[in-house]
Coordinates of C-alpha atoms in Angstrom, one line a residue:
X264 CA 0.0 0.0 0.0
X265 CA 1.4 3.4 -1.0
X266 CA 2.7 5.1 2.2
X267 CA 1.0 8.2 1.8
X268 CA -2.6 6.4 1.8
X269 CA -4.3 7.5 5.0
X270 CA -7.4 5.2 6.5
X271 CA -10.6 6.4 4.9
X272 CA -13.5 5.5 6.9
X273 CA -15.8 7.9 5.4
X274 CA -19.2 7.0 4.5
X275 CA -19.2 7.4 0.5
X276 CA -17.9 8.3 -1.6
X277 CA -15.6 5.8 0.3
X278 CA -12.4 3.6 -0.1
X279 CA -11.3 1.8 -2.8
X280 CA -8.9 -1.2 -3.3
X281 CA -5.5 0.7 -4.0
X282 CA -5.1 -2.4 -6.7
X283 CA -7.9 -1.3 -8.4
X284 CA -7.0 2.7 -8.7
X285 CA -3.7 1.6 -10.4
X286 CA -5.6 -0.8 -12.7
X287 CA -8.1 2.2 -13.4
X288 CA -6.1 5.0 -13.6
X289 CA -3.9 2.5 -16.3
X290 CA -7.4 2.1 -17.9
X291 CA -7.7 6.2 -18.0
X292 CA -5.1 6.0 -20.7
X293 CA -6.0 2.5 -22.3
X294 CA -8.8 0.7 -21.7
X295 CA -8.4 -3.0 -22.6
X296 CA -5.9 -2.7 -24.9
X297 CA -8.1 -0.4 -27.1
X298 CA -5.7 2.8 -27.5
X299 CA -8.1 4.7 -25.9
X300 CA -8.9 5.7 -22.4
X301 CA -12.0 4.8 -20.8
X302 CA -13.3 8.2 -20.2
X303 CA -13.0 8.6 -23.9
X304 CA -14.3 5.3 -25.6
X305 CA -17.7 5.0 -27.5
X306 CA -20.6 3.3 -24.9
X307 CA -21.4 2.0 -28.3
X308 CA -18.3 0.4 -29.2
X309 CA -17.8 -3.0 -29.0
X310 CA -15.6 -3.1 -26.5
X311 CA -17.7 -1.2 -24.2
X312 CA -20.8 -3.3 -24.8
X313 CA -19.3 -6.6 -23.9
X314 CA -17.5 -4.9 -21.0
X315 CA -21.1 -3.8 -19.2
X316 CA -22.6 -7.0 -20.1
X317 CA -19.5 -8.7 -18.7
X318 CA -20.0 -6.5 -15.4
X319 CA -23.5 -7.7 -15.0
X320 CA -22.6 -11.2 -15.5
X321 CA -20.4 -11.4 -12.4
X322 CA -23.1 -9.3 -10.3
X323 CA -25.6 -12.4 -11.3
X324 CA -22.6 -15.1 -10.7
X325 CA -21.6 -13.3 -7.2
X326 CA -25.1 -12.6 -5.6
X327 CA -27.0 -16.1 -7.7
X328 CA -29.2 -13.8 -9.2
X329 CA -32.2 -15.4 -10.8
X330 CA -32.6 -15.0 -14.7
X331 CA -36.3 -14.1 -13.5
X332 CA -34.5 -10.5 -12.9
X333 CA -32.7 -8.0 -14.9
X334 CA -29.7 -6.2 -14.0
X335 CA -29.6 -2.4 -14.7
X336 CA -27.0 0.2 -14.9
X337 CA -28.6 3.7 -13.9
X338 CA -27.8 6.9 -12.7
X339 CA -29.1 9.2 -10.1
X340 CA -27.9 7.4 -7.0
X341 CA -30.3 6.0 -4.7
X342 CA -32.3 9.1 -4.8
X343 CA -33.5 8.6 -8.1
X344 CA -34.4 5.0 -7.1
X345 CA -36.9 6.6 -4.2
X346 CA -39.0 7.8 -7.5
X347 CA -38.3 5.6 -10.4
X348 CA -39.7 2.6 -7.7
X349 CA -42.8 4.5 -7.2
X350 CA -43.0 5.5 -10.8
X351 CA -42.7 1.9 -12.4
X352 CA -44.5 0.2 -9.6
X353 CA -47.1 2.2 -9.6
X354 CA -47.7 1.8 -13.8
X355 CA -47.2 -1.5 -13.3
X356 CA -50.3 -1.6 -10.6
X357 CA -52.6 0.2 -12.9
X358 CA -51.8 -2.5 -15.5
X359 CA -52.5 -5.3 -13.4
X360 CA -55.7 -3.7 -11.7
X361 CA -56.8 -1.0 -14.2
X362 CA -60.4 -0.1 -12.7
X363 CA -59.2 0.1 -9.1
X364 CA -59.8 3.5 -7.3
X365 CA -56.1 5.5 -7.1
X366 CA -57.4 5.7 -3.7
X367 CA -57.0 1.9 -3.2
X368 CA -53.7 1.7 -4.1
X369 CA -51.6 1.7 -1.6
X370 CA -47.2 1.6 -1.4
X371 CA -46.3 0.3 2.4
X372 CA -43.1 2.0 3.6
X373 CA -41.1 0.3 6.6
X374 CA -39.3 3.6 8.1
X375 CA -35.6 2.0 10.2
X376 CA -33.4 5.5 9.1
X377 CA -33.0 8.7 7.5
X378 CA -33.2 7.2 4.1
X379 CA -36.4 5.3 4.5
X380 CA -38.0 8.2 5.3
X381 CA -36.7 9.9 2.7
X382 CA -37.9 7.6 0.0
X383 CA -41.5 7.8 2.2
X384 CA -41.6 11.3 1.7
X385 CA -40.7 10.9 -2.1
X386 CA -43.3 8.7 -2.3
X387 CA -46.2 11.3 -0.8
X388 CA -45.0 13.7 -3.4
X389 CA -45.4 11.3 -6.4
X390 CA -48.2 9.0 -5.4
X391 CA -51.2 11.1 -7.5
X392 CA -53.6 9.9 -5.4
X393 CA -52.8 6.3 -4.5
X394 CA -52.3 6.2 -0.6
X395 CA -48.4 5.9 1.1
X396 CA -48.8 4.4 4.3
X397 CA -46.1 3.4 6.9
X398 CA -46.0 -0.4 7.8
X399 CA -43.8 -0.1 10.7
X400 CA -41.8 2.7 12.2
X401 CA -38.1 1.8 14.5
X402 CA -39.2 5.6 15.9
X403 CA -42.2 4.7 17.8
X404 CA -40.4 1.8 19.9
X405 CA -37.0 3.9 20.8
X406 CA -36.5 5.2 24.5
X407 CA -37.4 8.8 22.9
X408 CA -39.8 8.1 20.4
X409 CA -38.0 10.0 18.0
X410 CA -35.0 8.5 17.3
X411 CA -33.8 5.6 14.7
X412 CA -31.8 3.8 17.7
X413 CA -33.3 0.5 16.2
X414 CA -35.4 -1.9 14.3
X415 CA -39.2 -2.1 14.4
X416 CA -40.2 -5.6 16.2
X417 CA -42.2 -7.5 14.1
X418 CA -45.1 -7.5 15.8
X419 CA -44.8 -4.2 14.7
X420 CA -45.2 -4.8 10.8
X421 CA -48.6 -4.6 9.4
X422 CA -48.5 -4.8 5.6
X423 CA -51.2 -4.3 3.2
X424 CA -52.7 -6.6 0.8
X425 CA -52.1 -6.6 -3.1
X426 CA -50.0 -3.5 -2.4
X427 CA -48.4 -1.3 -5.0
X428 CA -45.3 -1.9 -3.4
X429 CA -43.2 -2.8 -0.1
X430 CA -40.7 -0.8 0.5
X431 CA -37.6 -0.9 3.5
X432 CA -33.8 0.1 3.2
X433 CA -31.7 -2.9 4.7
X434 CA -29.3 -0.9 6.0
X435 CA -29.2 3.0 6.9
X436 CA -26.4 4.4 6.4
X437 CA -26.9 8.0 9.2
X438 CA -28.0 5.6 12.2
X439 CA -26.0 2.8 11.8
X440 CA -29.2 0.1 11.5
X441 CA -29.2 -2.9 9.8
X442 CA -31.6 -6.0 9.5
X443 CA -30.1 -9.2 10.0
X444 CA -29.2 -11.5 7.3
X445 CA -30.1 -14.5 9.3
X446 CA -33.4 -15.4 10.6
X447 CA -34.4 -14.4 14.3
X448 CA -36.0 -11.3 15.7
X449 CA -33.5 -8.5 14.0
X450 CA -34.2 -9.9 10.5
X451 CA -36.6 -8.1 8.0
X452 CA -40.0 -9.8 8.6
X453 CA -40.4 -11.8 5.5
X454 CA -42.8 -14.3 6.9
X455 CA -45.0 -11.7 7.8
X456 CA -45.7 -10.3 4.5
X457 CA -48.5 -11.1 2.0
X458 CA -48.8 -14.3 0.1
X459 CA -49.3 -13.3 -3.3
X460 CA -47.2 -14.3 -5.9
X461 CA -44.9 -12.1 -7.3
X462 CA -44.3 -9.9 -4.3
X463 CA -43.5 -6.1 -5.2
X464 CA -41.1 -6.1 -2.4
X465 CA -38.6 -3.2 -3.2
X466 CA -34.8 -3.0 -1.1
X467 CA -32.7 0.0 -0.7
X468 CA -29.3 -2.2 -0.5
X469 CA -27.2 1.3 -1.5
X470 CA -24.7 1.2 1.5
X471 CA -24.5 -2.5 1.8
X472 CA -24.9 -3.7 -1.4
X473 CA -21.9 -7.0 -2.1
X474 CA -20.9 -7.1 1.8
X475 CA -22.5 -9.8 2.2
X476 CA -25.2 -12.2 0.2
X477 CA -28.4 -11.0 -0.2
X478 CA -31.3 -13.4 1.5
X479 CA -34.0 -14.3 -0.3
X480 CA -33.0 -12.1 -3.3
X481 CA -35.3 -13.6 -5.8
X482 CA -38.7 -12.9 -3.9
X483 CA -37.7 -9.0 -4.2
X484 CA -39.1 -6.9 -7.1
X485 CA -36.1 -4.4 -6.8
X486 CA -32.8 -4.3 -5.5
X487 CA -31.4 -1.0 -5.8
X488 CA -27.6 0.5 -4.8
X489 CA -25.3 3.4 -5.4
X490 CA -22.2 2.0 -6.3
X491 CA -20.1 4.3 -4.0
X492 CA -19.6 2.3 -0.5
X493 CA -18.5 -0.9 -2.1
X494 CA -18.3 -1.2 -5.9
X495 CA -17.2 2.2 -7.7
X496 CA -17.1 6.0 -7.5
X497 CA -20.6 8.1 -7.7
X498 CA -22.5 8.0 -10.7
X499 CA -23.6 5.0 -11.5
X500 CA -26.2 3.1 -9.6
X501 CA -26.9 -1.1 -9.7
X502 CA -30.6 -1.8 -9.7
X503 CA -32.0 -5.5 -10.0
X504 CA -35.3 -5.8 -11.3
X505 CA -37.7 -8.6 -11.5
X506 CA -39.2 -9.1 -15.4
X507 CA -42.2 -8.6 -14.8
X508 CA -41.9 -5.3 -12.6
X509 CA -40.6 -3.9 -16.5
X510 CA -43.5 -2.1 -17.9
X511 CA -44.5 0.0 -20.8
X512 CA -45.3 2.8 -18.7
X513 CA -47.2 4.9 -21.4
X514 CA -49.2 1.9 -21.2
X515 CA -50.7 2.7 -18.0
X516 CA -51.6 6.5 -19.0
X517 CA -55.2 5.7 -20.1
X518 CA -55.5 4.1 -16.1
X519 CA -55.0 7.1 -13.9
X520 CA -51.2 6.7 -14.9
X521 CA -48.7 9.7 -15.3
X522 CA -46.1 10.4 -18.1
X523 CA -42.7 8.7 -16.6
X524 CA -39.9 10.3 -17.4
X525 CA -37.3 7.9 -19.4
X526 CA -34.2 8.4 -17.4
X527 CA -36.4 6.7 -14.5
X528 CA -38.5 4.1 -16.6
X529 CA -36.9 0.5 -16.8
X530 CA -38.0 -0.7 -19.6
X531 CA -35.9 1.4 -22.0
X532 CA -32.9 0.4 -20.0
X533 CA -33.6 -3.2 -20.0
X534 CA -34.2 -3.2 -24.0
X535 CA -30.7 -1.7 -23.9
X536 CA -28.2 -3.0 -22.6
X537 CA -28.5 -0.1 -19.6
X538 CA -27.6 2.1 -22.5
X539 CA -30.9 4.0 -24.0
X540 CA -28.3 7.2 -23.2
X541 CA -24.6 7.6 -22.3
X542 CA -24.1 5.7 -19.2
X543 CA -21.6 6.6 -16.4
X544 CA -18.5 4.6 -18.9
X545 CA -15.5 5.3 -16.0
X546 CA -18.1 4.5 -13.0
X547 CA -18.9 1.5 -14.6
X548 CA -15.7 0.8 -15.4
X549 CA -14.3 0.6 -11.6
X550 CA -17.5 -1.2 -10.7
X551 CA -16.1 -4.3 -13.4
X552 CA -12.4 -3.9 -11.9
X553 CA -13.6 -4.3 -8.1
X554 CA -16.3 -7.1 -8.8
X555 CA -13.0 -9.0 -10.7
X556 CA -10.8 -8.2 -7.4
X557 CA -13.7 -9.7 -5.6
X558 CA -14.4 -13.2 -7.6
X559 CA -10.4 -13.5 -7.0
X560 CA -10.9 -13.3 -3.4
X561 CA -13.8 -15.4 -2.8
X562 CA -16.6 -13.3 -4.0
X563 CA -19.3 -11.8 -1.7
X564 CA -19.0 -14.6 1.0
X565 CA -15.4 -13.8 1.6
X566 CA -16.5 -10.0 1.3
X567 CA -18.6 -11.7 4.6
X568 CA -15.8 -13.3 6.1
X569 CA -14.0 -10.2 5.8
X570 CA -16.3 -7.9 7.4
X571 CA -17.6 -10.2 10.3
X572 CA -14.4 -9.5 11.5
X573 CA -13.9 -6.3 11.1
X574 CA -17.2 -5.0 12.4
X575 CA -16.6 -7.8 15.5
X576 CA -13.4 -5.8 16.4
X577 CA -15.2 -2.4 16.2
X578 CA -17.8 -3.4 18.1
X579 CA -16.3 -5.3 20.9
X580 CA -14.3 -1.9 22.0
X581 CA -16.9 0.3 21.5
X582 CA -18.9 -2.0 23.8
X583 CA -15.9 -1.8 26.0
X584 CA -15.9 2.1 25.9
X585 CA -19.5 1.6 26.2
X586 CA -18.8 -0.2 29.8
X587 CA -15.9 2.7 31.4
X588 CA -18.3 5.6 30.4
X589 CA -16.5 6.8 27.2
X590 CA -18.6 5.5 24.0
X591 CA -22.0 5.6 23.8
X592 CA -23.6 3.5 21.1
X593 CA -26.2 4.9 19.3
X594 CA -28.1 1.2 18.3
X595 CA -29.3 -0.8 20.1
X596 CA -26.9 -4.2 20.4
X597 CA -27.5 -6.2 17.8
X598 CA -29.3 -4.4 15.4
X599 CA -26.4 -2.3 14.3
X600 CA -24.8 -1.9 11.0
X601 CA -22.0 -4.2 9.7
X602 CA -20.8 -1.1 7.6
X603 CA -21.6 1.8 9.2
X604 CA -20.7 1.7 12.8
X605 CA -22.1 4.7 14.7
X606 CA -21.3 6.3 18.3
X607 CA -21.0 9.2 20.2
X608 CA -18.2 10.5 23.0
X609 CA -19.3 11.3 26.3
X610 CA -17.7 14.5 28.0
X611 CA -17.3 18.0 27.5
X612 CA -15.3 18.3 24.2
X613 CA -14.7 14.8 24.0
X614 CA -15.6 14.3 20.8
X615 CA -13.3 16.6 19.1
X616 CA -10.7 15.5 21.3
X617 CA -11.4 12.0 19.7
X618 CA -11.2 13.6 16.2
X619 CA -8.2 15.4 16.4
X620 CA -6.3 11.9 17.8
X621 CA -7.9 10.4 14.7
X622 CA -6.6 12.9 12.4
X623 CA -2.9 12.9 14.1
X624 CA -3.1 9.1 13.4
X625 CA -4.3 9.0 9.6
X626 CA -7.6 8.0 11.0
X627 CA -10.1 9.8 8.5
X628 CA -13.8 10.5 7.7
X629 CA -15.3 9.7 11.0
X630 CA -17.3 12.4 11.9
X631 CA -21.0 11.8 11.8
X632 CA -23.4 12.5 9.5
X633 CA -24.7 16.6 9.9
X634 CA -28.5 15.5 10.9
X635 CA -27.4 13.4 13.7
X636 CA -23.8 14.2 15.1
X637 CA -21.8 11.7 17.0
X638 CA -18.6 9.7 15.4
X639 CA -19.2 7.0 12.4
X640 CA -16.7 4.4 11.4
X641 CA -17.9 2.8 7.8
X642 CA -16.5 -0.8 7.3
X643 CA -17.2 -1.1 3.3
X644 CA -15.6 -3.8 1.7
X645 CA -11.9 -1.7 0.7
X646 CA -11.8 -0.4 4.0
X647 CA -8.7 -3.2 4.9
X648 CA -8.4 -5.3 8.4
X649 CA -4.9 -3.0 8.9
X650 CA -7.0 0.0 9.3
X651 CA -9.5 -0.9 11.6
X652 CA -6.6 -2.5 13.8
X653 CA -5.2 1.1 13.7
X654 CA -9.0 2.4 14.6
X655 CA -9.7 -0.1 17.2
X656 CA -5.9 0.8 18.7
X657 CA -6.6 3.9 19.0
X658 CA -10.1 3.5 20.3
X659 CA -8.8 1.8 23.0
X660 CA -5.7 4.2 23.8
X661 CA -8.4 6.9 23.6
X662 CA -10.6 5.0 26.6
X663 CA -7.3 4.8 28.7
X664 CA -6.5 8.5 28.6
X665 CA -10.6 9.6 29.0
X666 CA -10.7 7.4 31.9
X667 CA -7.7 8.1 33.5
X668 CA -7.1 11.8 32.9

């Protein structure tokens, strides 16, 4: 690793494998042999086109995606996703039941951090009628009643029938909460949800997304994630897609539908290639270099393997700073993120004190997100087991001189 490579534990955009940035910046100047730089190539050449398809491929090989689901290249971030979800859904209702009230249709929201609740209040602004309702809320069961500091129990959950859509965001990246990918009672509720066939269960997987295997990925609708935590730099998002959630959406117009517009439909990017414009070519470009990197290494279960350890290390001194009255978790045990590990310092000027040791150390991005304050240590996949040693060292070093000062 170059010496002059400092520990980035900022939240996105975020770390990437220093392999990867030599192979790119190579690719800046030659991609694939071509005699032309990647930031320069045709998306329509033929070299580009097999590249993208290529990059899909070991997405579908890595996470055993289904051929019962698409995968997309689109921009926007996960933002966009909060609309095109509701925008395609939506059509996609109106075709299914076309002489049902708007009224009647009705898009379940499971609210667990800042970002599902922002995609909730996307949805109320794009909705036309059709009802957004909250299935569950994390707020209503925390000690203040106002703050994400967990998961909603399931007997919390109530979801709707024939919904429009069921949306929740598996892991939030400004709280630190994340649902379990194993069963028990921090897991996302999947045996509580409606029977129907062909479930328009939608995932916001954005700050998670190739940590760790997805569960029962083929009984979503939509998968969506910015590339920026674990796969690229900003600008291109991954969104899987069951088939048959890929609708004309002009062909819901005459059904209390609403002109979509094409950068957010599916369909036009599933008939090509992800490519009805310009896609993000470089973006996509470091997503295919770090997916390679990771088949080498074991794929997404050693990604796992990887970042049980890592977030095991954080954890176990924060819970230890936690116990001498330094650290104060802001999650509830066991409910907390694998990636984004969030915590507060107690004591007058104690947490810049923590930030300035950081900084002195090569220790960077882990200040908290502006809405919520407090420290946050994200654990995406390039973020290497050297540099949370060095953060957990100095975690502990940090308890030893608050406590004894």
């Amino acid at each position: 690793m170059a010496a002059n490579r400092l520990a980035n534990f900022g939240a996105g955009p975020s770390a990437l494998p220093e392999s990867v940035l030599v192979e790119a910046a190579q690719g800046l100047l030659n991609f694939n042999n071509t005699g032309i730089g990647i930031a320069e190539i045709s998306h329509r050449s033929a070299e580009f086109n097999a590249y993208i398809r290529h990059t899909a491929q070991l997405i579908r090989e890595q996470l055993d995606v289904p051929p019962t689901h698409e995968i997309l290249f689109m921009q926007g971030g996960g933002t966009a996703q909060f609309s095109a979800v509701v925008l395609n859904l939506l059509a996609r209702h109106r075709l299914l039941h076309p002489a049902m009230d708007e009224k009647d249709r009705v898009l379940d929201y499971v609210l667990s951090g800042t970002w599902s609740q922002a995609s909730y209040t996307e949805a109320t602004r794009l909705a036309h009628g059709a009802t957004v309702r909250i299935a569950a809320d994390s707020r209503a069961h925390s000690a203040d009643r106002k703050s994400f500091d967990g998961l909603p129990p399931h007997a919390a959950y109530s979801f709707s029938p024939n919904p429009v859509l069921i949306y929740y965001c598996e892991n939030e990246t400004v709280s630190g909460t994340q649902f379990s990918h194993t069963d028990g009672p921090d897991a996302f509720p999947f045996h509580l949800l409606p029977t129907e066939p062909l479930l328009p269960l939608v995932a916001d997987y954005s700050s998670s997304f190739m940590s760790r295997p997805i569960p029962r990925l083929a009984d979503h609708a939509v998968i969506f994630a910015g590339a920026q935590k674990n796969l690229g730099p900003a600008g291109t998002s991954i969104v899987i897609v069951r088939k048959d959630c890929i609708v004309d959406v002009d062909a819901a117009l005459p059904f209390g539908g609403y002109p979509v517009p094409v950068s957010l439909a599916y369909a036009p990017y599933a008939a090509q290639d992800s490519m009805p414009n310009t896609p993000s070519v470089f973006a996509v470009y470091v997503v295919g270099l770090v997916l390679e990197r990771m088949a080498a290494l074991g794929g997404v279960q050693g990604c796992e393997e990887v970042n049980r350890r890592k977030m095991d290390s954080v954890y176990a001194v924060l819970w230890e700073g936690e116990r001498r009255g330094v650290f104060r978790p802001k999650v509830r045990r066991g409910q907390g993120s694998w990636m984004n590990v969030t915590f507060g310092v107690c004591g007058d000027g104690a947490e810049k004190r923590f930030l300035d040791g950081a900084e002195q150390r090569g220790l960077k991005g882990l200040k908290g997100h502006r809405s919520v304050g407090g420290m946050r240590a994200s654990l995406y996949n390039a973020v290497t087991e050297e540099w949370v040693d060095k953060l957990v060292a100095y975690m502990r070093e940090f308890i030893e001189q608050e406590t004894t000062a």
